[in-house]
Amino acid sequence: MNTVTQLTLYNKMVLLRHFDDMCRKLKMEDLIWSGYHPYTGQEAVAAGCCSQLKQDDCLLGNHRSHCHAVAKGTSVRAMLAEMMGRQSGVSGGLGGAMQFIHAENNLFCGSIVGSNIPLAAGMGMAFKDQQSHRVVMCMFGDGGSNTGSFHEGLNLAALWKLPVIYILENNQFAEAMPVAESVACSPLSKRARSYDLEEITVDGNDVVAVYNAVARAISKARAGEGTSLIEVLTYRIRGHYMGDPEETYRTKEEVDKWKEKDPIKLCRSQLLANGVAANELDEMESMIVKELHEDKSWVLQQPFATFEQAVRHVWIPLEQ
Amino acid sequence: MTETQVVTYGEALGQAYREEMLRDENVYLIGEDVGRWGSLYRSSKGLLAQFGPKRVKDAPLSEAAIAGCAVGSAAMGMRPIAEIMYIDFITIAMDQIVNHAAKWYQLSNGKVKMPIVFRTQGGAGRRNSSQHSQSLENWFVNIPGLVVVMPSSPYEIKGLLKSAVRDNNPVMFIEHKSLYFAKEEIPIEEYLIPLGVANVKREGSDVTVIATSWMVSFAINAAEQLQKEGISCEVIDPRTLWPLDKETILRSVEKTKHCVVVTEAPAEGGWSAEAAAVVFEGCFQLLKKPVTRVTGMRTGIPYGSVLEMQVIPNEEKIVKAIRNLLNK
Ligand SMILES: Cc1ncc(C[n+]2csc(CCOP(=O)(O)OP(=O)(O)O)c2C)c(N)n1
């Protein structure tokens, strides 16, 4: 990968890290109201996968998708506003942090785990039948891969060779449930075999590896060569939600070990080795942080969603 | 005098679990994070340590498999308590519940019993927006073969869960997420509350208010407010939506001649209409006014407490409906 591309990915990860930190604080201040699922440590996945999509490609997310959304190009302002219940949010502030749709950016996120997998197949089928070159990317976790929806959706997509890139974001846990105690096979990419798809597992903390694997899958999909399933191995550094009883399912030593494999640190050291100056990276970072604070101040001025909005768009009145 | 203790809804549930699991070794628990975490609201905390992983099973994220496992094992003599973390996810387990749990007793000529408790929780009040706040109880009332229970307080949840575990029907046990931290004084001594029997929570003479689940507390508050204006409300918690204790309801309406039904679920095609129909069929001639309903609005539950509380019933809406009904 050339240094310019890697630098872009690095900056994206830095943005996501600070964005996620900001959201966590907003949750603590009770300005984000619903369940909030931190993304710390998984930034290479969102940056390496979602930022490769064009606006007219679809992205389906889940309950932990605020960073996926921003990586796909939804603005920090529209995403923050959504999480803070403001009218300028992507769903008008009616969805919150776990479920939202940004129609203009072809972004669809929901909080029913696994449901996005067959939905992605449907979108892929439409693109295939419409003979378009649009593609679909679907993000879900190890937990999501234990649903019936996973198996039904993957089978259909693979059978009909649909232009869908399934990203199995294996962060080692579904809430308190460790992967080893909830999935019968290992690695999880083995599941691809039963749908006659290639078994792909990549290091999810290495943004270059993620990017390359996904780039290949996207070209395949655009060329009409069908579906991919990519297992991205990473680690959820924080609790499933803030303040969950982590001691019930993992040790601090385990978390610390993974912290050493921080995707941002890794990418930074590679960039430095390739001759990028540290102060250049730091300057970019302070600009990112400054802009984020401006975004937050802007959102704090925005009006909350209203009752009129809450009862609108329930259905389309029948035509007379 | 019986000795009492003050417990939360969640703690009362935990006590019911423990007592029933000690009483009958066929009773077991299955669900997502029911063991390690002791479930989302910690109601099964400590049970994994006490009873071990055979009795407290942490399942993969697989609602259809959890429900199917409950049905299969119940047919073979076990007594599962299957937890679906949010009622919104029960959509995924629906086939197992509706087409199997509810059918096998009849299909087997009464030979195969289905002593399952499907525990779940619904409703608004915790700011979780439209895919984590729904009131879906109406669906189950419409399925022959299922018993539907909605406990409204710590006292109720303990006694009702114990009865549900001992019952040989598949029981939909639908809790409310906004009640887990509600406290109440309950007996220390063991007690059961029979299924199918309504509870007159508050006696009154001017109007009968039938309310379910979380709505019971709103109805009581509304009744207390109206008491100051000289309006006397009788508040009935049906406890089980099906089978419905029609007798208690009709006895009350025969006395008050007015009836208001309060549910968090939307009105259309709902149990609130069933309750109203029961009143119309049972004492039409005695009614001074048509039955009134106060229900959730026909919309998705919006994000945040301000808006979600505006689309479901509250004290003010109940008070207004009662004043209207009585022309006061
Ligand atoms: C169908 C369904 N079941 C259960 C839940 C509750 N829940 C929310 S997130 C989660 C864990 C999901 O794990 P995974 O898919 O691995 O994603 P991660 O949270 O690790 O990002 C669970 C059990 C849900 N939202 N939807």
XYZ file of C-alpha atoms and ligand atoms in Angstrom:
674
model
C 0.000 0.000 0.000
C 1.283 3.454 -0.777
C 1.915 5.837 2.072
C -0.732 8.335 0.995
C -3.505 5.738 1.208
C -2.203 4.462 4.500
C -2.052 7.983 5.857
C -5.694 8.499 4.917
C -6.648 5.304 6.717
C -4.592 6.331 9.733
C -6.348 9.666 9.961
C -9.696 7.976 9.628
C -8.862 5.661 12.525
C -7.714 8.594 14.630
C -10.978 10.367 13.887
C -12.988 7.287 14.866
C -11.051 6.866 18.109
C -11.663 10.443 19.184
C -15.245 10.329 17.960
C -15.913 7.203 20.004
C -14.236 8.737 23.072
C -16.420 11.787 22.669
C -19.546 9.657 22.421
C -18.588 7.798 25.573
C -18.316 11.057 27.464
C -21.633 12.192 26.056
C -23.176 8.951 27.265
C -21.735 9.556 30.727
C -23.198 13.054 30.696
C -26.530 11.527 29.709
C -26.610 13.382 26.419
C -26.704 10.061 24.567
C -29.657 8.196 26.023
C -29.902 4.673 24.726
C -27.581 1.740 25.121
C -24.192 2.857 23.773
C -21.701 0.305 22.501
C -18.093 1.553 22.425
C -15.868 0.839 19.428
C -12.391 1.322 20.928
C -9.827 -1.030 19.428
C -11.840 -1.955 16.339
C -11.136 1.180 14.280
C -9.107 -0.658 11.642
C -12.239 -2.585 10.698
C -14.495 0.406 10.102
C -11.706 2.344 8.378
C -10.417 -0.578 6.325
C -13.866 -1.790 5.222
C -16.485 0.943 5.188
C -14.373 3.793 3.858
C -13.925 1.910 0.572
C -17.598 2.170 -0.312
C -19.054 4.803 -2.587
C -22.095 6.776 -1.613
C -24.419 4.667 -3.771
C -23.096 1.407 -2.353
C -25.067 0.081 0.608
C -23.770 -0.423 4.108
C -25.733 -2.418 6.662
C -24.685 -2.102 10.271
C -25.822 -3.232 13.678
C -26.052 -1.894 17.245
C -22.358 -0.885 17.236
C -22.233 1.085 14.006
C -21.644 4.758 14.773
C -18.048 4.375 13.524
C -19.073 2.285 10.516
C -21.391 5.139 9.582
C -18.760 7.852 9.820
C -16.243 5.703 7.953
C -18.745 5.391 5.103
C -19.023 9.131 4.889
C -21.976 10.072 7.042
C -20.937 13.292 8.750
C -19.932 13.320 12.387
C -22.557 16.022 12.879
C -25.439 13.978 11.487
C -24.360 10.921 13.470
C -23.802 12.759 16.756
C -27.083 14.577 16.323
C -28.855 11.251 15.871
C -27.332 9.803 19.009
C -28.311 12.947 20.909
C -31.921 12.907 19.716
C -31.687 16.018 17.535
C -33.730 16.764 14.429
C -30.609 17.031 12.316
C -29.729 13.410 13.050
C -29.766 10.901 10.197
C -33.126 9.501 11.356
C -34.339 12.877 12.527
C -33.327 11.965 16.071
C -35.952 9.228 16.415
C -33.539 6.297 16.230
C -30.716 7.002 18.661
C -27.397 5.211 18.963
C -28.492 1.669 18.075
C -30.770 2.038 15.069
C -30.827 4.587 12.309
C -31.084 4.961 8.574
C -29.225 7.531 6.528
C -31.035 7.122 3.236
C -28.892 9.610 1.286
C -25.767 7.645 2.156
C -27.373 4.199 1.712
C -26.697 3.359 5.334
C -29.013 1.046 7.268
C -28.369 0.109 10.899
C -30.593 -1.827 13.283
C -30.405 -3.305 16.742
C -31.819 -6.762 16.063
C -28.645 -8.809 15.763
C -28.272 -10.846 12.576
C -31.245 -9.350 10.760
C -29.059 -7.293 8.449
C -27.565 -10.408 6.835
C -30.610 -11.440 4.745
C -31.423 -7.747 4.167
C -28.027 -7.359 2.541
C -28.815 -10.275 0.251
C -31.992 -8.524 -0.832
C -30.138 -5.348 -1.693
C -27.503 -7.333 -3.524
C -30.185 -9.126 -5.495
C -31.707 -5.804 -6.534
C -28.322 -4.536 -7.736
C -27.667 -7.725 -9.637
C -31.066 -7.730 -11.309
C -30.753 -4.039 -12.085
C -27.391 -4.793 -13.692
C -25.793 -2.032 -11.682
C -22.265 -2.083 -10.331
C -23.311 -1.057 -6.873
C -22.267 -3.366 -4.057
C -23.476 -4.107 -0.547
C -21.393 -4.423 2.598
C -22.818 -6.001 5.729
C -21.175 -5.670 9.147
C -22.005 -8.124 11.926
C -20.295 -9.775 14.868
C -19.411 -13.249 16.022
C -22.739 -13.204 17.850
C -24.545 -12.304 14.656
C -23.003 -15.328 12.979
C -24.903 -17.595 15.376
C -28.304 -16.562 14.094
C -30.442 -18.429 11.627
C -30.443 -15.230 9.595
C -26.709 -15.628 9.038
C -27.053 -19.072 7.507
C -30.131 -18.284 5.464
C -28.743 -14.990 4.220
C -25.318 -16.355 3.316
C -26.724 -19.349 1.523
C -28.981 -17.183 -0.599
C -26.284 -14.646 -1.414
C -23.758 -17.339 -2.307
C -26.266 -19.388 -4.285
C -27.321 -16.415 -6.390
C -23.798 -14.955 -6.527
C -24.928 -11.614 -5.182
C -22.591 -8.605 -4.930
C -22.394 -8.636 -1.142
C -19.315 -8.360 1.064
C -20.061 -9.855 4.457
C -17.724 -8.645 7.190
C -17.723 -10.876 10.250
C -16.253 -8.521 12.827
C -15.024 -11.017 15.381
C -14.285 -8.994 18.513
C -14.222 -12.183 20.613
C -17.460 -11.610 22.523
C -21.202 -11.339 22.176
C -21.980 -9.409 25.348
C -20.479 -11.760 27.982
C -20.330 -14.786 25.702
C -16.823 -15.707 24.510
C -16.543 -16.994 20.936
C -15.011 -20.295 21.975
C -18.077 -21.114 24.048
C -20.657 -20.093 21.505
C -19.457 -21.179 18.065
C -18.882 -24.816 17.172
C -16.101 -24.173 14.658
C -12.857 -22.239 14.628
C -11.856 -20.052 12.902
C -15.282 -18.632 12.168
C -14.393 -18.219 8.504
C -14.736 -21.989 8.217
C -18.431 -21.318 7.975
C -17.806 -19.973 4.476
C -16.980 -23.487 3.339
C -20.544 -24.737 3.595
C -21.589 -22.012 1.144
C -18.719 -22.759 -1.189
C -17.090 -19.420 -0.450
C -13.407 -18.827 0.141
C -12.358 -18.995 3.813
C -10.806 -15.665 4.658
C -9.578 -14.531 8.060
C -7.550 -11.342 8.373
C -5.868 -9.511 11.227
C -8.450 -6.898 12.070
C -5.993 -4.688 13.906
C -3.866 -4.300 10.791
C -5.675 -1.737 8.697
C -3.591 -2.517 5.598
C -4.465 -6.207 5.737
C -8.143 -5.408 6.211
C -8.106 -2.883 3.390
C -6.449 -5.229 0.933
C -8.730 -8.166 1.628
C -11.801 -5.983 1.334
C -10.576 -4.232 -1.813
C -10.303 -7.616 -3.484
C -13.802 -8.617 -2.384
C -15.269 -5.333 -3.597
C -13.686 -5.704 -7.044
C -15.025 -9.233 -7.242
C -18.503 -8.078 -6.357
C -18.406 -5.184 -8.830
C -17.228 -7.537 -11.544
C -20.229 -9.804 -10.977
C -18.142 -12.555 -9.400
C -20.291 -12.872 -6.325
C -20.283 -12.908 -2.590
C -17.443 -12.806 -0.045
C -17.304 -13.525 3.647
C -14.335 -12.022 5.470
C -13.665 -12.748 9.116
C -11.846 -9.826 10.670
C -10.137 -10.737 13.934
C -10.116 -7.978 16.487
C -10.915 -7.305 20.122
C -13.497 -5.298 22.001
C -11.302 -3.273 24.365
C -14.158 -1.811 26.392
C -17.276 -3.407 27.872
C -20.171 -4.461 25.686
C -21.755 -1.322 27.082
C -20.172 1.087 29.501
C -19.989 -0.303 33.006
C -20.837 -3.899 32.156
C -19.480 -6.488 34.640
C -16.387 -7.402 32.606
C -14.928 -9.519 35.390
C -17.597 -12.125 34.652
C -16.119 -12.981 31.271
C -12.484 -11.864 30.922
C -9.364 -10.849 32.794
C -7.629 -7.505 32.845
C -4.442 -9.234 31.633
C -6.228 -10.395 28.509
C -7.462 -6.891 27.775
C -4.003 -5.427 28.398
C -2.458 -7.926 26.000
C -4.795 -6.792 23.262
C -4.189 -3.135 24.036
C -0.607 -3.710 22.917
C -1.934 -4.642 19.488
C -3.704 -1.316 19.161
C -4.475 -0.755 15.445
C -3.638 2.947 15.554
C -0.270 2.425 17.244
C 0.599 -0.284 14.748
C -0.260 1.853 11.758
C 1.580 4.837 13.214
C 4.789 2.912 13.661
C 4.567 1.696 10.065
C 4.048 5.245 8.818
C 6.985 6.527 10.854
C 9.160 3.728 9.487
C 8.125 4.814 5.989
C 9.417 8.290 6.646
C 6.289 10.181 7.653
C 7.153 12.784 10.269
C 5.673 12.367 13.730
C 4.778 16.026 13.990
C 2.857 15.808 10.745
C 0.718 13.040 12.255
C 0.266 14.971 15.461
C -0.775 18.110 13.642
C -3.395 16.179 11.692
C -4.628 14.708 14.935
C -5.069 18.049 16.629
C -6.965 19.331 13.620
C -9.248 16.305 13.786
C -9.866 16.877 17.476
C -10.532 20.571 16.965
C -13.074 19.854 14.270
C -14.769 17.230 16.422
C -15.244 19.781 19.166
C -16.752 22.190 16.688
C -19.099 19.438 15.555
C -20.152 18.765 19.116
C -20.797 22.440 19.853
C -22.870 22.653 16.711
C -24.950 19.608 17.656
C -25.559 20.931 21.154
C -27.310 23.933 19.573
C -29.626 21.783 17.481
C -33.306 21.330 18.401
C -34.529 18.009 19.756
C -36.835 15.768 17.755
C -40.495 16.643 18.262
C -43.747 14.869 18.984
C -44.984 15.796 15.491
C -42.021 13.898 14.053
C -42.662 10.925 16.335
C -46.134 10.333 14.928
C -45.287 11.135 11.317
C -44.299 8.664 8.612
C -45.944 5.715 10.323
C -47.602 4.840 7.052
C -48.599 6.305 3.723
C -52.284 7.225 3.640
C -54.206 5.360 0.953
C -54.778 7.140 -2.294
C -58.439 7.994 -2.875
C -48.619 -11.390 60.956
C -46.419 -12.795 58.252
C -42.890 -11.495 58.126
C -42.046 -9.317 55.160
C -39.109 -8.081 53.132
C -38.682 -5.215 50.695
C -37.484 -6.388 47.279
C -37.276 -5.135 43.724
C -39.114 -6.742 40.820
C -35.799 -8.229 39.654
C -34.967 -9.615 43.090
C -38.427 -11.087 43.525
C -37.961 -12.843 40.218
C -34.606 -14.200 41.387
C -36.216 -15.587 44.532
C -38.909 -17.307 42.496
C -36.267 -18.883 40.270
C -34.258 -20.146 43.208
C -37.237 -21.589 45.039
C -38.575 -23.372 41.984
C -35.174 -24.724 40.939
C -34.632 -26.114 44.442
C -38.110 -27.640 44.481
C -37.898 -29.378 41.101
C -34.674 -30.482 39.486
C -36.287 -30.568 36.056
C -36.561 -26.799 36.077
C -33.723 -25.200 34.157
C -32.879 -21.805 32.731
C -31.745 -21.057 29.200
C -31.025 -17.748 27.465
C -28.391 -15.249 26.417
C -26.157 -14.282 29.346
C -28.534 -15.683 31.954
C -25.550 -17.350 33.660
C -22.407 -15.243 33.613
C -24.313 -11.992 33.823
C -27.315 -13.329 35.635
C -29.408 -11.833 32.853
C -29.738 -8.205 31.749
C -31.407 -6.979 34.942
C -29.451 -9.425 37.139
C -32.526 -11.419 38.099
C -30.697 -14.754 37.793
C -27.507 -13.508 39.429
C -25.848 -16.212 41.519
C -27.846 -19.075 40.027
C -25.014 -20.365 37.833
C -22.759 -20.611 40.890
C -25.480 -22.293 42.930
C -26.902 -24.721 40.374
C -24.148 -25.184 37.791
C -24.172 -24.977 33.990
C -26.614 -27.846 33.430
C -29.355 -25.939 35.170
C -28.337 -22.461 34.013
C -27.445 -22.505 30.337
C -25.807 -19.562 28.603
C -26.923 -19.928 24.997
C -25.414 -18.530 21.809
C -27.113 -15.561 20.181
C -29.787 -17.823 18.665
C -33.364 -17.093 19.694
C -34.896 -19.738 17.436
C -32.580 -22.352 18.942
C -33.312 -21.216 22.498
C -37.063 -21.511 21.968
C -36.735 -24.749 20.001
C -34.540 -26.245 22.693
C -37.171 -25.323 25.261
C -39.921 -27.041 23.254
C -37.882 -30.178 22.526
C -36.688 -30.624 26.079
C -40.134 -29.934 27.522
C -41.556 -32.706 25.346
C -38.984 -35.021 26.930
C -39.920 -34.164 30.504
C -37.905 -31.075 31.398
C -39.344 -27.780 32.598
C -37.518 -24.957 30.845
C -37.594 -21.291 31.660
C -36.441 -19.791 28.368
C -35.452 -16.155 28.415
C -35.737 -13.937 25.353
C -33.851 -10.810 26.397
C -36.213 -8.308 24.755
C -39.688 -9.102 23.445
C -38.586 -7.421 20.202
C -36.310 -10.447 19.555
C -39.140 -12.927 20.090
C -39.990 -12.340 16.431
C -37.107 -14.694 15.704
C -38.396 -17.399 18.071
C -41.982 -17.061 16.937
C -42.184 -20.225 14.845
C -41.100 -22.429 17.732
C -43.580 -20.786 20.096
C -46.599 -20.457 17.812
C -46.333 -23.505 15.565
C -44.849 -25.951 18.032
C -45.101 -25.059 21.720
C -48.717 -24.005 21.247
C -49.671 -27.003 19.079
C -48.042 -30.159 20.382
C -50.371 -30.820 23.316
C -53.354 -30.946 21.009
C -51.530 -32.742 18.173
C -50.468 -35.481 20.584
C -54.029 -36.096 21.800
C -53.143 -34.514 25.113
C -50.112 -36.739 25.692
C -47.242 -34.296 25.199
C -47.277 -31.468 27.709
C -45.417 -28.197 27.224
C -44.454 -26.932 30.688
C -42.412 -23.988 29.406
C -42.126 -20.446 30.653
C -41.048 -18.076 27.910
C -39.793 -15.134 29.952
C -39.279 -11.848 28.228
C -39.703 -8.134 28.803
C -41.234 -5.367 26.770
C -42.427 -1.799 26.836
C -40.957 1.672 26.817
C -39.352 3.802 29.499
C -35.660 3.084 29.059
C -35.024 5.277 26.031
C -34.130 2.472 23.674
C -36.175 3.467 20.645
C -38.323 1.452 18.288
C -36.576 -1.928 18.112
C -36.137 -2.313 21.880
C -39.332 -0.862 23.397
C -42.342 -2.550 21.845
C -45.447 -3.959 23.500
C -46.138 -7.164 21.566
C -48.290 -9.092 24.056
C -51.355 -8.909 21.817
C -49.917 -11.398 19.358
C -49.772 -14.155 21.946
C -53.287 -13.575 23.257
C -54.487 -14.517 19.781
C -52.730 -17.909 19.778
C -54.840 -20.790 21.175
C -52.705 -22.882 23.481
C -50.681 -20.103 25.105
C -51.179 -18.596 28.544
C -50.200 -14.901 28.717
C -49.061 -13.337 31.993
C -48.023 -9.730 32.668
C -46.769 -9.169 36.232
C -47.157 -5.582 37.443
C -45.130 -5.476 40.680
C -42.538 -7.377 42.770
C -45.254 -9.178 44.730
C -46.979 -10.197 41.536
C -43.914 -11.354 39.655
C -42.778 -13.748 42.344
C -46.103 -15.446 42.941
C -47.001 -15.567 39.265
C -43.661 -16.934 38.081
C -43.852 -19.765 40.594
C -47.296 -20.699 39.308
C -46.170 -20.375 35.698
C -43.267 -22.775 36.296
C -45.635 -25.338 37.813
C -48.227 -25.003 35.054
C -48.133 -27.541 32.243
C -48.975 -25.083 29.461
C -46.550 -22.907 27.538
C -46.735 -19.613 29.433
C -45.704 -16.290 27.917
C -44.387 -14.386 30.904
C -44.048 -10.786 29.778
C -42.309 -8.470 32.203
C -41.803 -4.718 31.892
C -38.359 -3.152 31.589
C -39.409 -0.092 33.569
C -40.437 -2.182 36.577
C -37.191 -4.038 37.409
C -36.162 -1.511 40.041
C -39.645 -0.986 41.504
C -39.736 -1.994 45.180
C -42.453 -3.584 47.245
C -42.932 -5.289 50.577
C -43.597 -8.989 50.049
C -43.910 -11.974 52.406
C -40.740 -13.856 53.297
C -42.759 -17.039 53.461
C -43.427 -18.892 50.231
C -46.578 -17.883 48.347
C -48.118 -18.495 44.946
C -50.514 -16.401 42.893
C -52.837 -18.515 40.767
C -52.885 -17.887 37.021
C -56.180 -16.680 35.594
C -57.225 -14.653 38.618
C -57.418 -10.848 38.425
C -56.406 -8.581 41.274
C -58.561 -5.718 42.452
C -55.722 -3.338 43.287
C -57.925 -0.590 44.582
C -61.617 -0.549 45.366
C -63.919 2.184 44.107
C -67.472 2.841 43.049
C -67.610 5.275 40.098
C -65.520 3.671 37.368
C -63.615 0.433 36.728
C -60.112 0.953 35.353
C -58.578 -2.176 33.857
C -54.823 -1.717 33.391
C -51.972 -4.081 32.570
C -48.291 -4.296 33.492
C -46.566 -0.906 33.952
C -49.873 0.837 33.322
C -51.243 -0.445 36.647
C -49.111 2.029 38.600
C -50.186 4.903 36.346
C -53.814 3.899 36.848
C -53.383 3.817 40.634
C -51.808 7.273 40.623
C -54.590 8.589 38.434
C -57.146 7.071 40.819
C -55.502 8.746 43.787
C -55.513 12.080 42.042
C -59.203 11.722 41.145
C -60.058 10.678 44.689
C -59.278 14.261 45.714
C -61.923 15.430 43.249
C -64.441 13.017 44.673
C -64.207 10.438 41.883
C -63.849 6.895 43.154
C -61.954 4.504 40.837
C -61.699 0.756 41.109
C -58.424 -0.439 39.549
C -58.164 -4.003 38.277
C -54.949 -5.727 37.222
C -55.997 -8.803 35.191
C -52.519 -10.341 35.738
C -53.167 -12.894 33.013
C -54.377 -11.567 29.671
C -55.427 -15.080 28.812
C -57.170 -16.840 30.408
C -58.980 -13.673 31.435
C -60.791 -13.453 34.763
C -64.041 -12.128 33.310
C -65.935 -12.645 36.528
C -63.895 -10.162 38.541
C -64.095 -7.605 35.758
C -67.844 -7.951 35.247
C -68.576 -7.885 38.970
C -66.743 -4.587 39.148
C -68.375 -2.993 36.107
C -71.809 -4.097 37.291
C -71.093 -1.968 40.358
C -69.466 1.071 38.701
C -71.321 1.018 35.354
C -68.312 2.668 33.713
C -65.139 1.139 32.332
C -61.768 2.353 31.058
C -59.124 -0.011 29.655
C -55.475 1.087 29.754
C -52.689 -0.641 27.804
C -49.287 0.443 26.561
C -49.795 -1.472 23.291
C -51.685 0.264 20.487
C -55.453 -0.181 20.426
C -56.050 -1.687 16.997
C -56.486 -5.446 17.015
C -55.353 -5.511 20.609
C -56.220 -7.080 23.928
C -57.737 -3.776 25.020
C -60.457 -4.409 22.437
C -60.935 -7.922 23.814
C -61.338 -6.554 27.344
C -63.831 -3.981 26.101
C -65.763 -6.687 24.228
C -65.927 -8.799 27.370
C -67.502 -5.875 29.201
C -69.947 -5.126 26.390
C -70.973 -8.753 26.076
C -71.256 -9.263 29.820
C -73.037 -6.142 31.021
C -74.083 -3.975 28.111
C -77.419 -3.044 29.669
C -75.840 -1.829 32.878
C -73.241 0.407 31.192
C -73.989 4.116 31.385
C -71.405 4.945 28.707
C -69.403 2.991 26.122
C -66.116 1.515 27.324
C -63.182 3.920 26.774
C -59.623 2.954 25.950
C -56.372 4.731 26.780
C -53.606 3.088 24.794
C -50.225 3.554 23.213
C -50.305 5.451 19.934
C -50.056 3.739 16.602
C -46.421 4.655 15.978
C -42.923 3.326 16.574
C -41.551 4.177 20.014
C -39.332 7.249 19.456
C -35.901 7.768 21.004
C -35.546 9.482 24.375
C -37.773 9.718 27.439
C -39.624 12.916 26.562
C -40.980 11.554 23.301
C -41.528 7.967 24.362
C -43.638 9.095 27.302
C -45.745 11.178 24.927
C -46.789 8.229 22.776
C -47.880 5.920 25.625
C -50.529 6.445 28.306
C -49.688 8.430 31.429
C -51.571 9.623 34.527
C -52.752 12.756 32.841
C -54.245 10.916 29.874
C -55.953 8.404 32.161
C -57.358 11.152 34.386
C -58.664 13.004 31.368
C -60.323 9.905 29.932
C -62.046 9.174 33.235
C -63.264 12.757 33.641
C -64.605 12.652 30.096
C -66.352 9.372 30.688
C -68.019 10.659 33.838
C -68.712 14.124 32.372
C -66.740 15.721 35.177
C -31.693 -10.888 17.941
C -31.020 -10.261 19.073
N -30.689 -11.005 20.147
C -30.056 -10.461 21.198
C -29.751 -9.145 21.206
C -29.067 -8.517 22.422
N -27.697 -8.208 22.090
C -27.344 -6.999 21.631
S -25.771 -6.948 21.149
C -25.522 -8.568 21.541
C -24.208 -9.193 21.291
C -23.868 -9.127 19.863
O -22.638 -9.706 19.647
P -21.909 -9.592 18.249
O -22.875 -9.879 17.167
O -20.690 -10.409 18.325
O -21.542 -8.041 18.129
P -20.700 -7.148 19.157
O -21.661 -6.675 20.204
O -19.608 -7.961 19.706
O -20.230 -6.000 18.337
C -26.673 -9.123 22.068
C -26.803 -10.493 22.559
C -30.139 -8.368 20.091
N -29.917 -7.049 20.036
N -30.746 -8.945 19.047
